[in-house]
Coordinates of C-alpha atoms in Angstrom, one line a residue:
Chain A
R1 CA 55.7 18.4 28.0
E2 CA 52.7 19.8 26.1
D3 CA 52.1 22.2 28.9
F4 CA 55.5 23.7 28.3
Q5 CA 55.0 23.8 24.6
R6 CA 51.9 26.0 25.0
I7 CA 54.0 28.9 26.1
P8 CA 54.4 30.7 22.8
E9 CA 57.7 32.4 23.6
L10 CA 59.2 29.1 24.5
A11 CA 57.9 27.4 21.5
I12 CA 59.6 29.8 19.1
N13 CA 62.9 29.5 20.9
P14 CA 65.2 27.4 18.7
L15 CA 66.5 25.5 21.7
G16 CA 63.0 25.2 23.2
D17 CA 63.0 21.5 23.1
R18 CA 66.3 21.1 24.8
I19 CA 65.3 23.4 27.6
I20 CA 62.1 21.5 28.1
N21 CA 64.1 18.3 28.2
A22 CA 66.2 19.7 31.0
F23 CA 63.3 19.7 33.3
F24 CA 62.4 16.0 32.9
P25 CA 64.7 13.5 34.6
E26 CA 65.6 10.4 32.7
G27 CA 62.6 8.5 31.4
E28 CA 59.9 10.4 33.2
D29 CA 57.0 12.2 31.7
Q30 CA 56.1 14.7 34.4
V31 CA 57.9 17.1 36.6
N32 CA 56.6 18.1 40.0
F33 CA 57.2 21.5 41.7
R34 CA 60.3 20.3 43.5
G35 CA 62.0 19.2 40.2
F36 CA 60.8 22.4 38.5
M37 CA 62.5 24.4 41.3
R38 CA 65.7 22.5 41.1
T39 CA 66.1 23.1 37.5
L40 CA 65.1 26.8 37.8
A41 CA 67.5 27.2 40.7
H42 CA 70.4 27.0 38.2
F43 CA 69.4 30.5 37.2
R44 CA 69.6 32.2 40.5
P45 CA 72.0 35.0 40.6
I46 CA 75.2 34.2 42.5
E47 CA 75.4 36.2 45.7
D48 CA 78.6 37.1 47.4
N49 CA 77.6 36.2 51.0
E50 CA 76.9 32.7 50.0
K51 CA 80.5 31.8 49.3
S52 CA 81.5 32.1 52.9
K53 CA 78.5 30.1 54.2
D54 CA 78.9 26.5 53.4
V55 CA 82.3 25.5 52.3
N56 CA 82.0 21.9 53.4
G57 CA 78.5 21.2 52.2
P58 CA 77.5 20.4 48.6
E59 CA 77.9 23.1 46.1
P60 CA 74.8 25.3 45.6
L61 CA 72.9 24.7 42.4
N62 CA 73.6 28.2 41.1
S63 CA 77.4 28.2 41.4
R64 CA 79.4 29.0 38.3
S65 CA 80.4 25.4 37.8
N66 CA 76.9 24.1 38.1
K67 CA 75.6 26.7 35.7
L68 CA 78.3 25.6 33.2
H69 CA 77.4 22.0 33.7
F70 CA 73.8 22.9 33.0
A71 CA 74.8 24.5 29.7
F72 CA 77.0 21.5 28.9
R73 CA 74.0 19.2 29.3
L74 CA 72.1 21.2 26.8
Y75 CA 74.7 20.2 24.2
D76 CA 75.3 16.7 25.5
L77 CA 72.4 14.8 24.1
D78 CA 73.2 11.3 25.2
K79 CA 74.5 12.4 28.6
D80 CA 77.9 10.7 28.3
E81 CA 79.7 13.8 29.6
K82 CA 81.2 14.4 26.2
I83 CA 80.1 16.6 23.4
S84 CA 80.8 14.7 20.2
R85 CA 80.8 16.2 16.7
D86 CA 77.4 14.7 16.0
E87 CA 75.9 16.1 19.1
L88 CA 77.3 19.5 18.3
L89 CA 76.0 19.3 14.8
Q90 CA 72.5 18.4 16.0
V91 CA 72.3 21.3 18.4
L92 CA 73.6 23.6 15.7
R93 CA 71.0 22.3 13.3
M94 CA 68.3 23.1 15.9
M95 CA 69.6 26.7 16.3
V96 CA 69.8 27.5 12.6
G97 CA 67.0 25.5 11.1
V98 CA 67.3 25.1 7.3
N99 CA 69.3 28.2 6.6
I100 CA 72.8 26.8 6.6
S101 CA 74.0 23.9 4.5
D102 CA 75.4 20.7 5.9
E103 CA 78.9 21.4 4.8
Q104 CA 79.0 24.8 6.4
L105 CA 77.5 23.5 9.6
G106 CA 80.1 20.8 9.6
S107 CA 83.0 23.2 9.2
I108 CA 81.6 25.3 12.1
A109 CA 81.4 22.3 14.2
D110 CA 84.9 21.1 13.3
R111 CA 86.4 24.4 14.0
T112 CA 84.7 24.7 17.4
I113 CA 86.0 21.3 18.4
Q114 CA 89.4 22.0 17.1
E115 CA 89.6 25.1 19.2
A116 CA 88.4 23.5 22.4
D117 CA 89.8 20.0 22.2
Q118 CA 93.0 19.6 24.2
D119 CA 93.3 15.9 24.7
G120 CA 92.8 15.1 21.0
D121 CA 89.7 12.8 21.3
S122 CA 87.6 15.0 18.9
A123 CA 85.0 15.6 21.5
I124 CA 84.6 18.2 24.1
S125 CA 84.7 17.1 27.7
F126 CA 83.4 19.2 30.6
T127 CA 86.8 20.5 31.6
E128 CA 87.6 21.6 28.0
F129 CA 84.1 23.2 27.9
V130 CA 84.9 25.1 31.1
K131 CA 88.3 26.2 29.8
V132 CA 86.8 27.6 26.6
L133 CA 84.3 29.6 28.6
E134 CA 86.5 30.9 31.3
K135 CA 86.4 34.4 30.0
V136 CA 82.7 34.5 29.7
D137 CA 80.6 36.2 32.4
V138 CA 78.5 33.2 33.2
E139 CA 76.9 34.8 36.2
Q140 CA 75.4 37.6 34.2
K141 CA 74.4 35.6 31.2
M142 CA 72.7 32.8 33.1
S143 CA 70.9 34.6 35.9
I144 CA 67.3 35.7 36.2
R145 CA 66.6 38.4 38.8
F146 CA 63.3 38.4 40.7
L147 CA 61.7 41.8 41.4
H148 CA 60.1 42.4 44.7
Chain B
M1 CA -3.1 29.0 51.9
E2 CA -2.2 32.1 53.8
G3 CA 1.4 31.4 53.1
A4 CA 0.8 31.3 49.4
E5 CA -1.2 34.5 49.5
L6 CA 1.4 36.3 51.4
A7 CA 4.1 35.1 49.0
G8 CA 1.9 36.2 46.2
K9 CA 1.5 39.7 47.7
I10 CA 5.2 40.1 48.3
L11 CA 6.0 39.0 44.8
S12 CA 3.6 41.5 43.2
T13 CA 4.8 44.4 45.3
W14 CA 8.3 43.4 44.4
L15 CA 7.5 43.3 40.8
T16 CA 5.8 46.7 40.8
L17 CA 8.7 48.2 42.5
V18 CA 11.1 46.8 40.0
L19 CA 8.8 48.0 37.2
G20 CA 8.5 51.4 38.5
F21 CA 12.1 52.1 39.5
I22 CA 14.0 50.3 36.8
L23 CA 12.0 49.2 33.8
L24 CA 10.2 52.4 33.0
P25 CA 13.2 54.6 33.3
S26 CA 15.0 52.3 31.0
V27 CA 12.6 52.8 28.2
F28 CA 13.2 56.5 28.3
G29 CA 16.9 56.2 29.0
V30 CA 16.7 58.1 32.2
S31 CA 18.6 57.2 35.3
L32 CA 17.2 57.7 38.8
G33 CA 20.6 58.0 40.5
I34 CA 20.2 54.9 42.7
S35 CA 23.2 53.2 41.2
E36 CA 25.3 56.3 41.8
I37 CA 24.6 56.2 45.4
Y38 CA 25.3 52.5 45.5
M39 CA 28.7 53.1 43.9
K40 CA 29.7 55.8 46.3
I41 CA 28.9 53.6 49.3
L42 CA 30.8 50.7 47.6
V43 CA 33.9 52.8 47.0
K44 CA 34.0 54.1 50.5
T45 CA 33.7 50.5 51.9
L46 CA 36.4 49.2 49.7
E47 CA 38.8 52.0 50.6
W48 CA 38.2 51.3 54.3
A49 CA 38.8 47.6 53.7
T50 CA 42.1 48.4 51.9
I51 CA 43.4 50.5 54.7
R52 CA 42.5 47.8 57.2
I53 CA 44.4 45.2 55.2
E54 CA 47.4 47.4 54.8
K55 CA 47.5 48.1 58.5
G56 CA 47.1 44.5 59.4
T57 CA 49.8 42.9 57.3
P58 CA 53.5 43.4 57.9
K59 CA 55.1 46.1 55.7
E60 CA 57.2 43.9 53.5
S61 CA 54.5 41.8 52.0
I62 CA 52.6 44.7 50.6
L63 CA 52.9 44.8 46.8
K64 CA 54.5 48.2 46.0
N65 CA 54.3 47.8 42.3
S66 CA 51.1 47.5 40.5
A67 CA 50.0 44.0 39.6
S68 CA 50.9 44.4 35.9
V69 CA 54.6 44.7 36.5
G70 CA 56.4 41.4 36.1
I71 CA 58.0 39.3 38.7
I72 CA 61.3 38.9 37.1
Q73 CA 63.6 41.3 35.4
R74 CA 63.5 40.3 31.8
D75 CA 66.4 40.6 29.4
E76 CA 64.8 42.5 26.5
S77 CA 68.0 42.7 24.4
P78 CA 67.5 41.6 20.8
M79 CA 69.4 38.6 19.6
E80 CA 72.5 40.4 18.2
K81 CA 73.2 42.2 21.4
G82 CA 72.5 39.3 23.7
L83 CA 74.7 36.9 21.8
S84 CA 77.9 38.8 21.2
G85 CA 78.2 42.5 21.7
L86 CA 79.7 44.7 19.1
R87 CA 80.9 42.8 16.1
G88 CA 79.2 39.9 14.5
R89 CA 81.1 36.7 15.1
D90 CA 81.2 33.0 14.5
F91 CA 79.4 30.4 16.5
E92 CA 80.7 29.9 20.0
L93 CA 79.7 27.5 22.7
S94 CA 78.4 30.3 24.9
D95 CA 75.7 31.1 22.4
V96 CA 73.5 28.6 24.2
F97 CA 73.4 30.8 27.2
Y98 CA 71.4 33.4 25.5
F99 CA 68.8 31.0 24.2
S100 CA 68.5 29.1 27.5
K101 CA 68.1 32.3 29.5
K102 CA 65.4 33.6 27.2
G103 CA 63.7 30.2 27.4
F104 CA 63.7 30.2 31.2
E105 CA 62.5 33.7 31.4
A106 CA 59.6 32.7 29.2
I107 CA 58.8 29.7 31.4
V108 CA 58.8 31.8 34.6
E109 CA 56.7 34.5 33.2
D110 CA 55.6 35.1 29.7
E111 CA 53.6 37.8 28.0
V112 CA 50.9 35.7 26.4
T113 CA 49.5 33.0 28.7
Q114 CA 48.9 35.4 31.5
R115 CA 46.5 37.4 29.3
F116 CA 44.2 34.5 29.3
S117 CA 43.4 34.4 32.9
S118 CA 41.9 37.1 35.1
E119 CA 44.0 40.0 36.2
E120 CA 45.3 40.0 39.8
L121 CA 44.2 43.0 41.9
V122 CA 46.6 45.0 44.0
S123 CA 44.3 45.1 46.9
W124 CA 41.5 42.8 47.8
N125 CA 38.0 43.9 46.9
L126 CA 36.0 41.8 49.3
L127 CA 35.1 39.1 46.8
T128 CA 36.3 35.5 47.6
R129 CA 37.2 34.9 44.1
T130 CA 39.9 37.6 43.9
N131 CA 41.3 36.4 47.2
V132 CA 44.8 35.3 46.3
N133 CA 46.7 35.7 49.5
F134 CA 44.1 35.4 52.2
Q135 CA 45.3 36.5 55.6
Y136 CA 43.0 36.9 58.6
I137 CA 43.2 40.5 59.5
S138 CA 40.5 41.4 61.9
P139 CA 37.0 40.4 62.9
R140 CA 35.7 43.7 61.6
L141 CA 37.0 43.0 58.1
T142 CA 35.5 39.5 58.2
M143 CA 32.2 40.9 59.3
V144 CA 32.2 43.4 56.4
W145 CA 33.0 40.5 54.1
V146 CA 30.1 38.4 55.4
L147 CA 27.8 41.4 55.1
G148 CA 29.0 41.8 51.6
V149 CA 28.3 38.2 50.8
I150 CA 24.8 38.5 52.2
V151 CA 24.1 41.6 50.3
R152 CA 25.4 40.3 47.0
Y153 CA 23.8 36.9 47.1
C154 CA 20.5 37.6 48.8
V155 CA 19.7 41.1 47.8
L156 CA 21.4 41.9 44.6
L157 CA 21.3 38.5 43.0
P158 CA 17.6 37.9 42.9
L159 CA 17.1 41.5 41.7
R160 CA 19.5 41.1 39.0
V161 CA 18.3 37.7 37.9
T162 CA 14.7 39.1 37.7
L163 CA 15.9 42.0 35.6
A164 CA 18.0 39.8 33.3
F165 CA 15.1 37.4 32.8
I166 CA 12.7 40.3 32.0
G167 CA 15.3 41.9 29.8
I168 CA 16.1 38.8 27.7
S169 CA 12.5 37.7 27.3
L170 CA 11.5 41.2 26.2
L171 CA 14.3 41.2 23.7
V172 CA 13.3 37.8 22.3
I173 CA 9.6 38.6 22.2
G174 CA 10.1 42.2 21.0
T175 CA 12.4 41.3 18.2
T176 CA 10.2 38.4 17.0
L177 CA 7.2 40.7 17.0
V178 CA 9.0 43.5 15.1
G179 CA 10.3 40.9 12.7
Q180 CA 6.8 40.2 11.6
L181 CA 6.4 43.7 10.3
P182 CA 7.3 44.4 6.6
D183 CA 10.5 46.3 6.0
S184 CA 9.9 50.0 6.6
S185 CA 11.3 52.9 8.6
L186 CA 8.8 52.2 11.3
K187 CA 10.2 48.7 11.6
N188 CA 13.7 50.1 12.0
W189 CA 12.7 52.7 14.5
L190 CA 10.8 50.0 16.5
S191 CA 13.6 47.6 16.4
E192 CA 16.0 50.3 17.6
L193 CA 13.7 51.0 20.5
V194 CA 13.4 47.4 21.4
H195 CA 17.1 46.8 21.3
L196 CA 18.0 49.9 23.3
T197 CA 15.4 49.3 26.0
C198 CA 16.3 45.7 26.5
C199 CA 20.0 46.4 26.5
R200 CA 19.5 49.0 29.2
I201 CA 17.6 46.6 31.3
C202 CA 20.2 44.0 30.9
V203 CA 23.0 46.4 31.8
R204 CA 21.1 47.4 34.9
S205 CA 20.7 43.7 35.7
L206 CA 24.5 43.6 36.0
S207 CA 24.6 46.8 37.9
G208 CA 26.6 48.4 35.2
T209 CA 27.9 51.9 35.3
I210 CA 29.2 53.0 32.0
H211 CA 31.0 56.2 31.2
Y212 CA 30.9 57.2 27.6
H213 CA 33.6 59.6 26.4
N214 CA 33.7 61.5 23.2
K215 CA 30.2 60.8 22.1
Q216 CA 30.6 62.9 19.1
Y217 CA 32.6 60.1 17.5
R218 CA 29.9 57.5 17.8
P219 CA 30.0 55.2 14.8
Q220 CA 27.8 56.2 11.9
K221 CA 25.7 54.2 9.6
G222 CA 27.7 52.4 7.0
G223 CA 30.9 52.3 9.0
I224 CA 32.7 49.5 10.9
C225 CA 33.1 49.7 14.6
V226 CA 36.1 47.8 16.1
A227 CA 36.8 47.4 19.8
N228 CA 38.9 45.3 22.1
H229 CA 37.2 42.2 23.4
T230 CA 36.9 41.1 27.0
S231 CA 33.6 39.3 27.2
P232 CA 30.2 39.1 25.5
I233 CA 29.1 41.9 27.8
D234 CA 31.1 44.2 25.6
V235 CA 28.2 43.9 23.1
L236 CA 25.7 44.9 25.7
I237 CA 27.7 47.9 26.7
L238 CA 28.1 49.2 23.2
T239 CA 24.5 48.5 22.2
T240 CA 23.2 50.6 25.1
D241 CA 24.4 53.7 23.3
G242 CA 23.5 52.9 19.7
C243 CA 22.4 50.1 17.5
Y244 CA 24.9 47.9 15.7
A245 CA 24.7 45.0 13.3
M246 CA 26.8 42.3 14.8
V247 CA 29.3 39.8 13.4
G248 CA 30.3 36.9 15.4
Q249 CA 30.3 33.3 16.1
V250 CA 27.1 31.3 16.4
H251 CA 26.8 30.0 19.9
G252 CA 24.5 27.3 21.2
G253 CA 22.2 27.5 24.2
L254 CA 21.0 30.8 25.6
M255 CA 23.2 32.9 23.4
G256 CA 21.9 31.0 20.3
I257 CA 18.3 31.8 21.1
I258 CA 19.1 35.5 21.6
Q259 CA 21.1 35.6 18.3
R260 CA 18.4 34.0 16.3
A261 CA 15.8 36.3 17.7
M262 CA 17.9 39.4 17.0
V263 CA 18.4 38.4 13.4
K264 CA 14.6 38.6 12.8
A265 CA 14.3 42.3 13.6
C266 CA 17.5 43.7 12.1
P267 CA 20.2 42.2 9.9
H268 CA 23.1 40.7 11.8
V269 CA 25.7 38.4 10.4
W270 CA 26.4 35.3 12.4
F271 CA 29.0 32.7 11.5
E272 CA 30.4 29.4 12.5
R273 CA 34.0 29.7 13.5
S274 CA 34.9 27.0 11.0
E275 CA 33.0 28.9 8.3
M276 CA 35.0 32.0 9.1
K277 CA 37.9 30.3 7.5
D278 CA 36.2 31.0 4.2
R279 CA 37.3 34.5 4.3
H280 CA 36.0 35.5 0.9
L281 CA 32.5 34.7 1.8
V282 CA 32.7 36.7 5.0
T283 CA 34.3 39.6 3.2
K284 CA 31.6 39.6 0.6
R285 CA 28.8 39.6 3.0
L286 CA 30.3 42.4 5.0
K287 CA 31.0 44.5 1.9
E288 CA 27.4 44.2 0.9
H289 CA 26.4 45.3 4.3
I290 CA 28.4 48.5 4.4
A291 CA 27.6 49.4 0.8
D292 CA 24.1 49.9 1.9
K293 CA 24.3 53.2 3.7
K294 CA 21.1 52.8 5.5
K295 CA 22.2 49.7 7.3
L296 CA 23.6 49.9 10.8
P297 CA 27.3 50.1 11.5
I298 CA 28.9 46.7 11.9
L299 CA 30.5 45.8 15.2
I300 CA 33.6 43.6 15.0
F301 CA 36.0 42.4 17.5
P302 CA 39.2 41.8 15.5
E303 CA 41.0 40.0 18.3
G304 CA 38.8 37.1 17.7
T305 CA 38.7 35.9 21.3
C306 CA 38.3 37.2 24.8
I307 CA 41.4 38.8 26.4
N308 CA 41.6 39.7 30.0
N309 CA 41.5 43.5 29.5
T310 CA 45.1 44.2 30.4
S311 CA 46.3 44.2 26.9
V312 CA 45.3 44.3 23.2
M313 CA 46.4 41.4 21.1
M314 CA 46.9 41.1 17.4
F315 CA 44.1 42.4 15.3
K316 CA 43.1 40.0 12.5
K317 CA 43.4 41.7 9.2
G318 CA 40.2 40.3 7.7
S319 CA 38.1 43.1 9.1
F320 CA 40.4 45.7 7.8
E321 CA 40.4 44.5 4.2
I322 CA 36.8 45.4 3.6
G323 CA 37.4 49.1 3.2
G324 CA 35.0 51.7 4.6
T325 CA 35.6 53.9 7.6
I326 CA 36.7 52.3 10.8
H327 CA 35.5 53.7 14.1
P328 CA 37.7 52.5 16.9
V329 CA 36.3 52.1 20.4
A330 CA 38.3 51.4 23.5
I331 CA 36.6 49.6 26.4
K332 CA 38.3 49.4 29.8
Y333 CA 36.7 47.7 32.8
N334 CA 37.5 48.7 36.3
P335 CA 38.6 45.5 38.0
Q336 CA 38.0 46.8 41.4
F337 CA 34.3 46.2 41.2
G338 CA 34.0 43.0 39.3
D339 CA 36.1 41.0 36.8
A340 CA 34.4 41.0 33.5
F341 CA 36.8 38.7 31.7
W342 CA 35.2 35.5 30.3
N343 CA 37.6 32.6 30.6
S344 CA 35.7 30.4 28.2
S345 CA 37.7 27.4 28.9
K346 CA 36.9 27.6 32.6
Y347 CA 33.3 28.8 32.7
N348 CA 30.4 28.4 30.5
M349 CA 28.0 31.2 29.7
V350 CA 25.5 30.6 32.5
S351 CA 28.1 30.3 35.3
Y352 CA 29.9 33.3 33.8
L353 CA 26.7 35.4 34.1
L354 CA 26.1 34.2 37.6
R355 CA 29.6 35.4 38.5
M356 CA 28.9 38.7 36.9
M357 CA 25.7 39.1 38.8
T358 CA 27.3 38.3 42.2
S359 CA 30.1 40.8 41.8
W360 CA 29.7 44.3 43.1
A361 CA 29.1 46.0 39.8
I362 CA 30.5 46.3 36.4
V363 CA 32.2 49.6 35.9
C364 CA 33.7 50.5 32.6
D365 CA 34.8 53.4 30.4
V366 CA 34.0 53.5 26.7
W367 CA 36.0 55.9 24.6
Y368 CA 34.8 56.6 21.1
M369 CA 37.7 57.6 18.8
P370 CA 37.9 59.6 15.6
P371 CA 37.3 57.5 12.5
M372 CA 40.3 56.1 10.6
T373 CA 40.6 55.0 7.0
R374 CA 43.3 53.1 5.2
E375 CA 45.9 55.3 3.8
E376 CA 47.5 55.0 0.4
G377 CA 50.2 52.4 0.3
E378 CA 49.2 50.9 3.6
D379 CA 48.3 47.3 3.6
A380 CA 45.7 45.7 5.8
V381 CA 48.2 44.4 8.4
Q382 CA 49.8 47.8 8.9
F383 CA 46.4 49.5 9.1
A384 CA 45.2 46.9 11.7
N385 CA 48.3 47.6 13.8
R386 CA 47.7 51.4 13.6
V387 CA 44.2 51.0 14.8
K388 CA 45.4 48.6 17.5
S389 CA 47.9 51.1 18.8
A390 CA 45.3 53.8 18.9
I391 CA 42.9 51.7 21.0
A392 CA 45.7 50.5 23.3
I393 CA 46.9 54.0 24.0
Q394 CA 43.4 55.3 24.6
G395 CA 42.4 52.5 26.9
G396 CA 45.7 52.4 28.8
L397 CA 46.3 48.8 27.8
T398 CA 49.6 47.2 26.7
E399 CA 50.0 46.2 23.2
L400 CA 51.1 42.8 22.2
P401 CA 52.0 41.5 18.8
W402 CA 50.8 37.9 19.7
D403 CA 47.8 36.3 18.2
G404 CA 44.8 35.8 20.5
G405 CA 44.2 32.5 18.8
L406 CA 47.2 31.2 20.9
K407 CA 44.6 30.7 23.6
R408 CA 43.6 27.5 21.9
A409 CA 46.1 26.7 19.2
K410 CA 49.9 26.2 19.2
V411 CA 52.3 28.7 17.8
K412 CA 53.0 28.6 14.1
D413 CA 56.3 27.1 13.1
T414 CA 57.1 30.1 10.9
L415 CA 57.8 32.1 14.0
K416 CA 60.4 29.6 15.2
E417 CA 61.9 29.6 11.7
E418 CA 62.2 33.3 11.8
Q419 CA 64.3 33.1 14.9
Q420 CA 66.5 30.5 13.4
K421 CA 67.0 32.5 10.3
N422 CA 68.1 35.5 12.4
Y423 CA 70.6 33.5 14.2
S424 CA 72.1 31.9 11.1
K425 CA 72.4 35.2 9.4
M426 CA 74.5 36.3 12.4
I427 CA 77.0 33.5 12.5
V428 CA 77.4 33.1 8.8
G429 CA 77.1 36.6 7.5
N430 CA 79.9 37.9 9.5
G431 CA 82.0 34.8 9.9
S432 CA 85.1 33.7 8.2
L433 CA 83.3 30.9 6.4
S434 CA 81.4 31.4 3.2

């Protein structure tokens, strides 16, 4: 992980630690090239001709739903497929540092859960997450284009 | 015994040749034009090699862009635009997209860490070390390469090593001798002569071809000269054209010997890097030095560390707090002939010098720029940035706000906190909560 933290632009990113975490599978300390590529593949732009290719096979890593799942995992700290209020608070705290008080942060978190939660369990499941973001242009916001 | 005699004869003829063609002209600062012919031949050979390579490889794999353009299209939008669009709004779950995208872009290719390794060349220059994508093209190309290796290692290297040896020993001996004399104008004149001669010899030992531009702006006595830093050779290059008092870190080994010898003849200021933290001490000594108008201009590299000559990193403000006139100098090496960047974590001084001596040549341009002084109401940081921009524009380098110290140290937490502050201002300032 130290190798990642030496990249200055990543180190100043408020979510830098979460992003670095995404590369390392559970309990391991190192990531090899294959694992690196798998994680990076989430950010490949979605191409139209791919949709018709492989309908029966497993979904490609850069499909809209997989991209959303990746983002979901950035919030879901304990990987239980639900974003609880605490997890949301922790991620929010990472993003704002010490500039917002606990109460304010708490209200932001409560409001977000209120808007998203449909089955009333005070947590956001993956389907609820997808529903909230259905208007967002995920393809454009989560893609990195390589120049040739 | 005949073998030894023969070897002795060869050695002495060799030395006389060297003396006649290289050393004596150096004393007087005259060039015999041998290096120009060498450079012309080299350029023609390299052009031929490039054409062969381009013909040999399939069309798609030729890099159309220059090596300094990135490999990904980066999203340069600032936080406000990237996060929401037109109006400020409250926190939304999709905010995480912006941060993660920026983070991934930084992982794939970031501005800073690539400055600490050598620049990649667009086309191969027949040195194994720059050979990133080797493809076997044709037997003729390989033969030229083999010829090049032979020439570089068996012909040029011994010549250069001899010269370097002579140059450094002369420098050490010369400065020690001059140091014995009492302080007088004769001493200064002699020490200048010694310095200039030895530096010219050393530069020839690297087959250096230096073009000086705007010599009318050469730094004057009592001023401070600042330049971008690529390697310790920068010092040699600048000293060939004028004498400076140097400020820098004390090194061990060969460099240490040279440093100690130079101090005897002419006042330089050498520090420990840890001692540099005591800024007041440094500033005081430097102020005293420039106050004395008869002393030589001080040479400072405000970046603080070697950068790979594609960009100029943050200038440390210490050198700009002293006052006095600043004479900026831009140094740009031509990477086609030899890579001058010293990757101090990878190579130590001696192996670096060997690499230098087995390259084709060191070609660089030195631009002297008009002097600058701090304006009213400008603080040291702004002044430093102004000088930095001027040097970057003149040398054709990109300008980066990052600190060269990031080569060794981690980023300060304050930068991360700044980003966090920006974000919180956005979601709270315009939101419905208060």
